[in-house]
Amino acid sequence: RQTVATADSLRVNHRVAYDDSLALADAYPALGNWRLIYPDDYARACYYYGRLLRSHGNQVDAMRAFIAGTHAPYVQRLIPLPWFHDYHILARIHSNMGTMCHLAGEFELSYQMYDLSAELFGKVGDTTLYYYQRNAMALELAEQKLHDETLTLLSQIEAECTDINVITKTWETKAILYRNIGHPDSVIHAVIKLHSLGYQAASGFVMLAQAYWSLNQNDSAIYYAKQV
């Protein structure tokens, strides 16, 4: 429990990951034996150990740790533990699972994980992370080339969310959608809007280079490729 508390402190107060692999490797199974008494601590141990395994490239065991963490709120399947409270860490677990599914090309499953994550962030009142997860859901729709569904969800975010950083990310999602469905002019418009909001990630320049290349505007394509 002290190991998990230290990891919490580093994440919340210093925004760094706890990297004592031996301590986490001990805490994860030890708290598993006491899961019904300390379910919050067990969920945190699963989260931190899963993150550590991901950072070391061990995706299979990382996913196993995250899945174990989703069991923390229950005595058995669908029988809740009344003294489980850390839904914020549970939301982070589902977000990590969504990202791993996305990287594996499992976009529909990733959408489901992000949906669960958004619901849990909403439950604890973290509206910013709620809308980030909603945007992540839109991204998974965009990867499936679902034009109307993607734009409908993004419109809901824009109508409800006041966080400029979230709104900025929606333009990146739009650019990815238009790239996937072959609308280079719309890609250019979305990325220019993205840049005007101060978001200068390399992915935007990549999409500009690709869009101009598909329009046979080779000088512009090379210019943005050089920015990357």
PDB file of C-alpha atoms in Angstrom:
ATOM      1  CA  ARG A   1       0.000   0.000   0.000  1.00  0.00           C
ATOM      2  CA  GLN A   2       2.945   2.326   0.636  1.00  0.00           C
ATOM      3  CA  THR A   3       4.263   1.562  -2.845  1.00  0.00           C
ATOM      4  CA  VAL A   4       0.918   2.500  -4.369  1.00  0.00           C
ATOM      5  CA  ALA A   5       0.710   5.658  -2.252  1.00  0.00           C
ATOM      6  CA  THR A   6       4.162   6.704  -3.475  1.00  0.00           C
ATOM      7  CA  ALA A   7       3.130   6.094  -7.079  1.00  0.00           C
ATOM      8  CA  ASP A   8      -0.013   8.195  -6.503  1.00  0.00           C
ATOM      9  CA  SER A   9       2.044  11.051  -5.089  1.00  0.00           C
ATOM     10  CA  LEU A  10       4.469  11.043  -8.007  1.00  0.00           C
ATOM     11  CA  ARG A  11       1.635  11.018 -10.566  1.00  0.00           C
ATOM     12  CA  VAL A  12      -0.535  13.665  -8.915  1.00  0.00           C
ATOM     13  CA  ASN A  13       2.087  16.026  -7.465  1.00  0.00           C
ATOM     14  CA  HIS A  14       5.015  15.646  -9.858  1.00  0.00           C
ATOM     15  CA  ARG A  15       3.441  14.183 -13.036  1.00  0.00           C
ATOM     16  CA  VAL A  16       6.062  11.465 -13.303  1.00  0.00           C
ATOM     17  CA  ALA A  17       5.695   7.694 -13.426  1.00  0.00           C
ATOM     18  CA  TYR A  18       6.774   5.483 -10.550  1.00  0.00           C
ATOM     19  CA  ASP A  19       9.515   3.275 -11.982  1.00  0.00           C
ATOM     20  CA  ASP A  20      10.464   0.910  -9.161  1.00  0.00           C
ATOM     21  CA  SER A  21       9.663  -2.264 -11.070  1.00  0.00           C
ATOM     22  CA  LEU A  22      10.524  -4.600  -8.189  1.00  0.00           C
ATOM     23  CA  ALA A  23       8.251  -2.779  -5.739  1.00  0.00           C
ATOM     24  CA  LEU A  24       5.348  -2.769  -8.211  1.00  0.00           C
ATOM     25  CA  ALA A  25       5.944  -6.399  -9.136  1.00  0.00           C
ATOM     26  CA  ASP A  26       5.589  -7.219  -5.427  1.00  0.00           C
ATOM     27  CA  ALA A  27       2.629  -4.905  -4.748  1.00  0.00           C
ATOM     28  CA  TYR A  28       0.526  -6.172  -7.665  1.00  0.00           C
ATOM     29  CA  PRO A  29       0.139  -9.836  -6.531  1.00  0.00           C
ATOM     30  CA  ALA A  30       0.289  -8.963  -2.813  1.00  0.00           C
ATOM     31  CA  LEU A  31      -2.671  -6.599  -3.053  1.00  0.00           C
ATOM     32  CA  GLY A  32      -4.385  -9.135  -5.290  1.00  0.00           C
ATOM     33  CA  ASN A  33      -4.502 -11.444  -2.281  1.00  0.00           C
ATOM     34  CA  TRP A  34      -6.230  -8.668  -0.292  1.00  0.00           C
ATOM     35  CA  ARG A  35      -8.355  -7.321  -3.152  1.00  0.00           C
ATOM     36  CA  LEU A  36     -11.682  -7.605  -1.328  1.00  0.00           C
ATOM     37  CA  ILE A  37     -10.374  -5.598   1.634  1.00  0.00           C
ATOM     38  CA  TYR A  38      -8.291  -3.026  -0.279  1.00  0.00           C
ATOM     39  CA  PRO A  39      -9.970  -2.806  -3.716  1.00  0.00           C
ATOM     40  CA  ASP A  40      -8.918   0.809  -4.352  1.00  0.00           C
ATOM     41  CA  ASP A  41      -5.277   0.005  -3.663  1.00  0.00           C
ATOM     42  CA  TYR A  42      -5.493  -3.093  -5.833  1.00  0.00           C
ATOM     43  CA  ALA A  43      -6.930  -1.099  -8.759  1.00  0.00           C
ATOM     44  CA  ARG A  44      -4.085   1.398  -8.414  1.00  0.00           C
ATOM     45  CA  ALA A  45      -1.497  -1.395  -8.283  1.00  0.00           C
ATOM     46  CA  CYS A  46      -2.969  -2.869 -11.475  1.00  0.00           C
ATOM     47  CA  TYR A  47      -2.855   0.540 -13.156  1.00  0.00           C
ATOM     48  CA  TYR A  48       0.719   1.391 -12.201  1.00  0.00           C
ATOM     49  CA  TYR A  49       2.012  -2.099 -12.928  1.00  0.00           C
ATOM     50  CA  GLY A  50       0.202  -2.130 -16.277  1.00  0.00           C
ATOM     51  CA  ARG A  51       1.704   1.242 -17.197  1.00  0.00           C
ATOM     52  CA  LEU A  52       5.163   0.010 -16.227  1.00  0.00           C
ATOM     53  CA  LEU A  53       4.767  -3.135 -18.351  1.00  0.00           C
ATOM     54  CA  ARG A  54       3.570  -1.022 -21.299  1.00  0.00           C
ATOM     55  CA  SER A  55       6.620   1.227 -21.028  1.00  0.00           C
ATOM     56  CA  HIS A  56       8.827  -1.884 -21.138  1.00  0.00           C
ATOM     57  CA  GLY A  57       7.055  -3.205 -24.239  1.00  0.00           C
ATOM     58  CA  ASN A  58       5.298  -6.086 -22.494  1.00  0.00           C
ATOM     59  CA  GLN A  59       1.870  -5.461 -23.963  1.00  0.00           C
ATOM     60  CA  VAL A  60       0.302  -8.839 -23.149  1.00  0.00           C
ATOM     61  CA  ASP A  61       1.036  -8.743 -19.430  1.00  0.00           C
ATOM     62  CA  ALA A  62       0.144  -5.049 -19.336  1.00  0.00           C
ATOM     63  CA  MET A  63      -3.302  -5.832 -20.723  1.00  0.00           C
ATOM     64  CA  ARG A  64      -3.682  -8.657 -18.196  1.00  0.00           C
ATOM     65  CA  ALA A  65      -2.896  -6.219 -15.371  1.00  0.00           C
ATOM     66  CA  PHE A  66      -5.403  -3.682 -16.682  1.00  0.00           C
ATOM     67  CA  ILE A  67      -8.105  -6.323 -17.052  1.00  0.00           C
ATOM     68  CA  ALA A  68      -7.414  -7.438 -13.480  1.00  0.00           C
ATOM     69  CA  GLY A  69      -7.879  -3.817 -12.409  1.00  0.00           C
ATOM     70  CA  THR A  70     -11.362  -3.735 -13.959  1.00  0.00           C
ATOM     71  CA  HIS A  71     -12.326  -6.554 -11.565  1.00  0.00           C
ATOM     72  CA  ALA A  72     -11.392  -4.522  -8.481  1.00  0.00           C
ATOM     73  CA  PRO A  73     -14.871  -3.017  -7.872  1.00  0.00           C
ATOM     74  CA  TYR A  74     -16.575  -6.415  -7.696  1.00  0.00           C
ATOM     75  CA  VAL A  75     -16.837  -9.318  -5.287  1.00  0.00           C
ATOM     76  CA  GLN A  76     -17.705 -11.488  -8.269  1.00  0.00           C
ATOM     77  CA  ARG A  77     -19.007 -10.637 -11.724  1.00  0.00           C
ATOM     78  CA  LEU A  78     -21.675  -7.898 -11.356  1.00  0.00           C
ATOM     79  CA  ILE A  79     -21.692  -8.066  -7.553  1.00  0.00           C
ATOM     80  CA  PRO A  80     -20.256  -4.680  -6.483  1.00  0.00           C
ATOM     81  CA  LEU A  81     -17.993  -3.961  -3.542  1.00  0.00           C
ATOM     82  CA  PRO A  82     -19.634  -1.080  -1.610  1.00  0.00           C
ATOM     83  CA  TRP A  83     -16.253   0.196  -0.361  1.00  0.00           C
ATOM     84  CA  PHE A  84     -14.678   0.621  -3.801  1.00  0.00           C
ATOM     85  CA  HIS A  85     -14.403   4.340  -4.604  1.00  0.00           C
ATOM     86  CA  ASP A  86     -11.513   5.042  -6.984  1.00  0.00           C
ATOM     87  CA  TYR A  87     -13.422   5.323 -10.244  1.00  0.00           C
ATOM     88  CA  HIS A  88     -10.893   7.866 -11.487  1.00  0.00           C
ATOM     89  CA  ILE A  89      -8.131   5.248 -11.614  1.00  0.00           C
ATOM     90  CA  LEU A  90     -10.595   2.802 -13.157  1.00  0.00           C
ATOM     91  CA  ALA A  91     -11.246   5.362 -15.896  1.00  0.00           C
ATOM     92  CA  ARG A  92      -7.496   5.603 -16.504  1.00  0.00           C
ATOM     93  CA  ILE A  93      -7.275   1.828 -16.754  1.00  0.00           C
ATOM     94  CA  HIS A  94      -9.954   1.754 -19.455  1.00  0.00           C
ATOM     95  CA  SER A  95      -8.266   4.640 -21.270  1.00  0.00           C
ATOM     96  CA  ASN A  96      -5.007   2.687 -21.419  1.00  0.00           C
ATOM     97  CA  MET A  97      -6.867  -0.357 -22.706  1.00  0.00           C
ATOM     98  CA  GLY A  98      -8.455   1.848 -25.362  1.00  0.00           C
ATOM     99  CA  THR A  99      -5.071   3.141 -26.465  1.00  0.00           C
ATOM    100  CA  MET A 100      -3.654  -0.377 -26.667  1.00  0.00           C
ATOM    101  CA  CYS A 101      -6.623  -1.536 -28.749  1.00  0.00           C
ATOM    102  CA  HIS A 102      -6.156   1.478 -31.034  1.00  0.00           C
ATOM    103  CA  LEU A 103      -2.488   0.670 -31.581  1.00  0.00           C
ATOM    104  CA  ALA A 104      -3.491  -2.904 -32.450  1.00  0.00           C
ATOM    105  CA  GLY A 105      -5.985  -1.613 -35.039  1.00  0.00           C
ATOM    106  CA  GLU A 106      -8.984  -2.807 -33.003  1.00  0.00           C
ATOM    107  CA  PHE A 107     -10.889   0.451 -33.436  1.00  0.00           C
ATOM    108  CA  GLU A 108     -14.348  -0.807 -32.489  1.00  0.00           C
ATOM    109  CA  LEU A 109     -13.067  -2.345 -29.252  1.00  0.00           C
ATOM    110  CA  SER A 110     -11.035   0.788 -28.588  1.00  0.00           C
ATOM    111  CA  TYR A 111     -14.214   2.860 -28.945  1.00  0.00           C
ATOM    112  CA  GLN A 112     -15.892   0.698 -26.291  1.00  0.00           C
ATOM    113  CA  MET A 113     -12.977   1.130 -23.869  1.00  0.00           C
ATOM    114  CA  TYR A 114     -12.924   4.909 -24.332  1.00  0.00           C
ATOM    115  CA  ASP A 115     -16.704   4.989 -23.863  1.00  0.00           C
ATOM    116  CA  LEU A 116     -16.347   3.217 -20.491  1.00  0.00           C
ATOM    117  CA  SER A 117     -13.515   5.567 -19.550  1.00  0.00           C
ATOM    118  CA  ALA A 118     -15.598   8.641 -20.408  1.00  0.00           C
ATOM    119  CA  GLU A 119     -18.512   7.335 -18.360  1.00  0.00           C
ATOM    120  CA  LEU A 120     -16.259   6.841 -15.324  1.00  0.00           C
ATOM    121  CA  PHE A 121     -14.610  10.265 -15.646  1.00  0.00           C
ATOM    122  CA  GLY A 122     -18.103  11.741 -15.856  1.00  0.00           C
ATOM    123  CA  LYS A 123     -19.098   9.834 -12.733  1.00  0.00           C
ATOM    124  CA  VAL A 124     -16.309  11.497 -10.710  1.00  0.00           C
ATOM    125  CA  GLY A 125     -16.975  14.933 -12.221  1.00  0.00           C
ATOM    126  CA  ASP A 126     -13.765  15.267 -14.254  1.00  0.00           C
ATOM    127  CA  THR A 127     -15.329  17.032 -17.219  1.00  0.00           C
ATOM    128  CA  THR A 128     -12.045  17.752 -19.005  1.00  0.00           C
ATOM    129  CA  LEU A 129     -10.961  14.120 -19.149  1.00  0.00           C
ATOM    130  CA  TYR A 130     -14.550  13.129 -19.920  1.00  0.00           C
ATOM    131  CA  TYR A 131     -14.464  15.193 -23.105  1.00  0.00           C
ATOM    132  CA  TYR A 132     -10.954  14.044 -24.003  1.00  0.00           C
ATOM    133  CA  GLN A 133     -12.276  10.488 -23.915  1.00  0.00           C
ATOM    134  CA  ARG A 134     -15.275  11.489 -26.003  1.00  0.00           C
ATOM    135  CA  ASN A 135     -12.870  12.893 -28.579  1.00  0.00           C
ATOM    136  CA  ALA A 136     -10.920   9.631 -28.436  1.00  0.00           C
ATOM    137  CA  MET A 137     -14.198   7.839 -29.194  1.00  0.00           C
ATOM    138  CA  ALA A 138     -14.651  10.107 -32.218  1.00  0.00           C
ATOM    139  CA  LEU A 139     -11.131   9.231 -33.347  1.00  0.00           C
ATOM    140  CA  GLU A 140     -12.022   5.527 -33.344  1.00  0.00           C
ATOM    141  CA  LEU A 141     -15.075   6.315 -35.476  1.00  0.00           C
ATOM    142  CA  ALA A 142     -12.857   8.323 -37.820  1.00  0.00           C
ATOM    143  CA  GLU A 143     -10.457   5.388 -38.136  1.00  0.00           C
ATOM    144  CA  GLN A 144     -13.457   3.307 -39.262  1.00  0.00           C
ATOM    145  CA  LYS A 145     -14.283   6.030 -41.854  1.00  0.00           C
ATOM    146  CA  LEU A 146     -17.665   6.677 -40.238  1.00  0.00           C
ATOM    147  CA  HIS A 147     -18.110  10.251 -41.461  1.00  0.00           C
ATOM    148  CA  ASP A 148     -21.531  11.193 -40.083  1.00  0.00           C
ATOM    149  CA  GLU A 149     -21.058   9.451 -36.744  1.00  0.00           C
ATOM    150  CA  THR A 150     -17.663  11.106 -36.207  1.00  0.00           C
ATOM    151  CA  LEU A 151     -18.902  14.618 -36.975  1.00  0.00           C
ATOM    152  CA  THR A 152     -22.038  14.157 -34.858  1.00  0.00           C
ATOM    153  CA  LEU A 153     -19.982  13.226 -31.816  1.00  0.00           C
ATOM    154  CA  LEU A 154     -17.501  16.053 -32.424  1.00  0.00           C
ATOM    155  CA  SER A 155     -20.385  18.524 -32.737  1.00  0.00           C
ATOM    156  CA  GLN A 156     -21.713  17.381 -29.353  1.00  0.00           C
ATOM    157  CA  ILE A 157     -18.288  17.973 -27.797  1.00  0.00           C
ATOM    158  CA  GLU A 158     -18.010  21.439 -29.342  1.00  0.00           C
ATOM    159  CA  ALA A 159     -21.504  22.361 -28.123  1.00  0.00           C
ATOM    160  CA  GLU A 160     -20.939  21.192 -24.543  1.00  0.00           C
ATOM    161  CA  CYS A 161     -17.221  21.577 -23.763  1.00  0.00           C
ATOM    162  CA  THR A 162     -15.556  24.884 -22.911  1.00  0.00           C
ATOM    163  CA  ASP A 163     -11.970  23.611 -22.608  1.00  0.00           C
ATOM    164  CA  ILE A 164      -9.977  25.055 -25.527  1.00  0.00           C
ATOM    165  CA  ASN A 165      -7.442  22.215 -25.388  1.00  0.00           C
ATOM    166  CA  VAL A 166     -10.183  19.644 -25.943  1.00  0.00           C
ATOM    167  CA  ILE A 167     -11.710  21.709 -28.763  1.00  0.00           C
ATOM    168  CA  THR A 168      -8.268  21.937 -30.362  1.00  0.00           C
ATOM    169  CA  LYS A 169      -7.956  18.140 -30.345  1.00  0.00           C
ATOM    170  CA  THR A 170     -11.294  17.820 -32.144  1.00  0.00           C
ATOM    171  CA  TRP A 171      -9.732  19.528 -35.158  1.00  0.00           C
ATOM    172  CA  GLU A 172      -7.000  16.894 -35.223  1.00  0.00           C
ATOM    173  CA  THR A 173      -9.695  14.214 -35.201  1.00  0.00           C
ATOM    174  CA  LYS A 174     -11.464  15.957 -38.093  1.00  0.00           C
ATOM    175  CA  ALA A 175      -8.212  16.044 -40.052  1.00  0.00           C
ATOM    176  CA  ILE A 176      -7.723  12.304 -39.495  1.00  0.00           C
ATOM    177  CA  LEU A 177     -11.304  11.615 -40.596  1.00  0.00           C
ATOM    178  CA  TYR A 178     -10.887  13.621 -43.811  1.00  0.00           C
ATOM    179  CA  ARG A 179      -7.536  11.960 -44.503  1.00  0.00           C
ATOM    180  CA  ASN A 180      -9.082   8.522 -44.093  1.00  0.00           C
ATOM    181  CA  ILE A 181     -12.002   9.225 -46.424  1.00  0.00           C
ATOM    182  CA  GLY A 182      -9.834  10.971 -49.047  1.00  0.00           C
ATOM    183  CA  HIS A 183     -10.829  14.651 -48.738  1.00  0.00           C
ATOM    184  CA  PRO A 184      -7.462  16.456 -48.896  1.00  0.00           C
ATOM    185  CA  ASP A 185      -8.936  19.969 -49.106  1.00  0.00           C
ATOM    186  CA  SER A 186     -10.788  19.369 -45.845  1.00  0.00           C
ATOM    187  CA  VAL A 187      -7.611  17.954 -44.288  1.00  0.00           C
ATOM    188  CA  ILE A 188      -5.780  21.166 -45.116  1.00  0.00           C
ATOM    189  CA  HIS A 189      -8.558  23.316 -43.661  1.00  0.00           C
ATOM    190  CA  ALA A 190      -8.679  21.268 -40.447  1.00  0.00           C
ATOM    191  CA  VAL A 191      -4.904  21.283 -39.910  1.00  0.00           C
ATOM    192  CA  ILE A 192      -4.622  25.016 -40.583  1.00  0.00           C
ATOM    193  CA  LYS A 193      -7.317  25.548 -37.952  1.00  0.00           C
ATOM    194  CA  LEU A 194      -5.417  23.174 -35.641  1.00  0.00           C
ATOM    195  CA  HIS A 195      -2.222  25.189 -36.064  1.00  0.00           C
ATOM    196  CA  SER A 196      -4.050  28.483 -35.527  1.00  0.00           C
ATOM    197  CA  LEU A 197      -5.045  27.156 -32.109  1.00  0.00           C
ATOM    198  CA  GLY A 198      -1.404  26.586 -31.226  1.00  0.00           C
ATOM    199  CA  TYR A 199      -1.184  22.808 -31.731  1.00  0.00           C
ATOM    200  CA  GLN A 200       2.064  22.141 -33.584  1.00  0.00           C
ATOM    201  CA  ALA A 201       2.490  18.360 -33.291  1.00  0.00           C
ATOM    202  CA  ALA A 202       4.313  16.621 -36.129  1.00  0.00           C
ATOM    203  CA  SER A 203       1.172  14.665 -37.069  1.00  0.00           C
ATOM    204  CA  GLY A 204      -0.440  17.833 -38.442  1.00  0.00           C
ATOM    205  CA  PHE A 205       2.505  18.547 -40.741  1.00  0.00           C
ATOM    206  CA  VAL A 206       2.459  14.919 -41.921  1.00  0.00           C
ATOM    207  CA  MET A 207      -1.201  15.229 -42.877  1.00  0.00           C
ATOM    208  CA  LEU A 208      -0.549  18.524 -44.679  1.00  0.00           C
ATOM    209  CA  ALA A 209       2.293  16.964 -46.669  1.00  0.00           C
ATOM    210  CA  GLN A 210       0.108  14.004 -47.602  1.00  0.00           C
ATOM    211  CA  ALA A 211      -2.845  16.207 -48.541  1.00  0.00           C
ATOM    212  CA  TYR A 212      -0.805  18.515 -50.786  1.00  0.00           C
ATOM    213  CA  TRP A 213       0.913  15.505 -52.356  1.00  0.00           C
ATOM    214  CA  SER A 214      -2.459  13.946 -53.235  1.00  0.00           C
ATOM    215  CA  LEU A 215      -3.444  17.285 -54.835  1.00  0.00           C
ATOM    216  CA  ASN A 216      -0.200  17.210 -56.914  1.00  0.00           C
ATOM    217  CA  GLN A 217       1.038  20.362 -55.173  1.00  0.00           C
ATOM    218  CA  ASN A 218       4.474  18.899 -54.719  1.00  0.00           C
ATOM    219  CA  ASP A 219       6.349  22.012 -53.566  1.00  0.00           C
ATOM    220  CA  SER A 220       3.906  22.481 -50.687  1.00  0.00           C
ATOM    221  CA  ALA A 221       4.056  18.785 -49.860  1.00  0.00           C
ATOM    222  CA  ILE A 222       7.859  18.868 -49.634  1.00  0.00           C
ATOM    223  CA  TYR A 223       7.761  22.072 -47.597  1.00  0.00           C
ATOM    224  CA  TYR A 224       5.570  20.481 -44.909  1.00  0.00           C
ATOM    225  CA  ALA A 225       7.483  17.210 -45.040  1.00  0.00           C
ATOM    226  CA  LYS A 226      10.621  19.201 -44.207  1.00  0.00           C
ATOM    227  CA  GLN A 227       8.820  20.669 -41.191  1.00  0.00           C
ATOM    228  CA  VAL A 228       8.388  17.114 -39.924  1.00  0.00           C
TER     229      VAL A 228
END
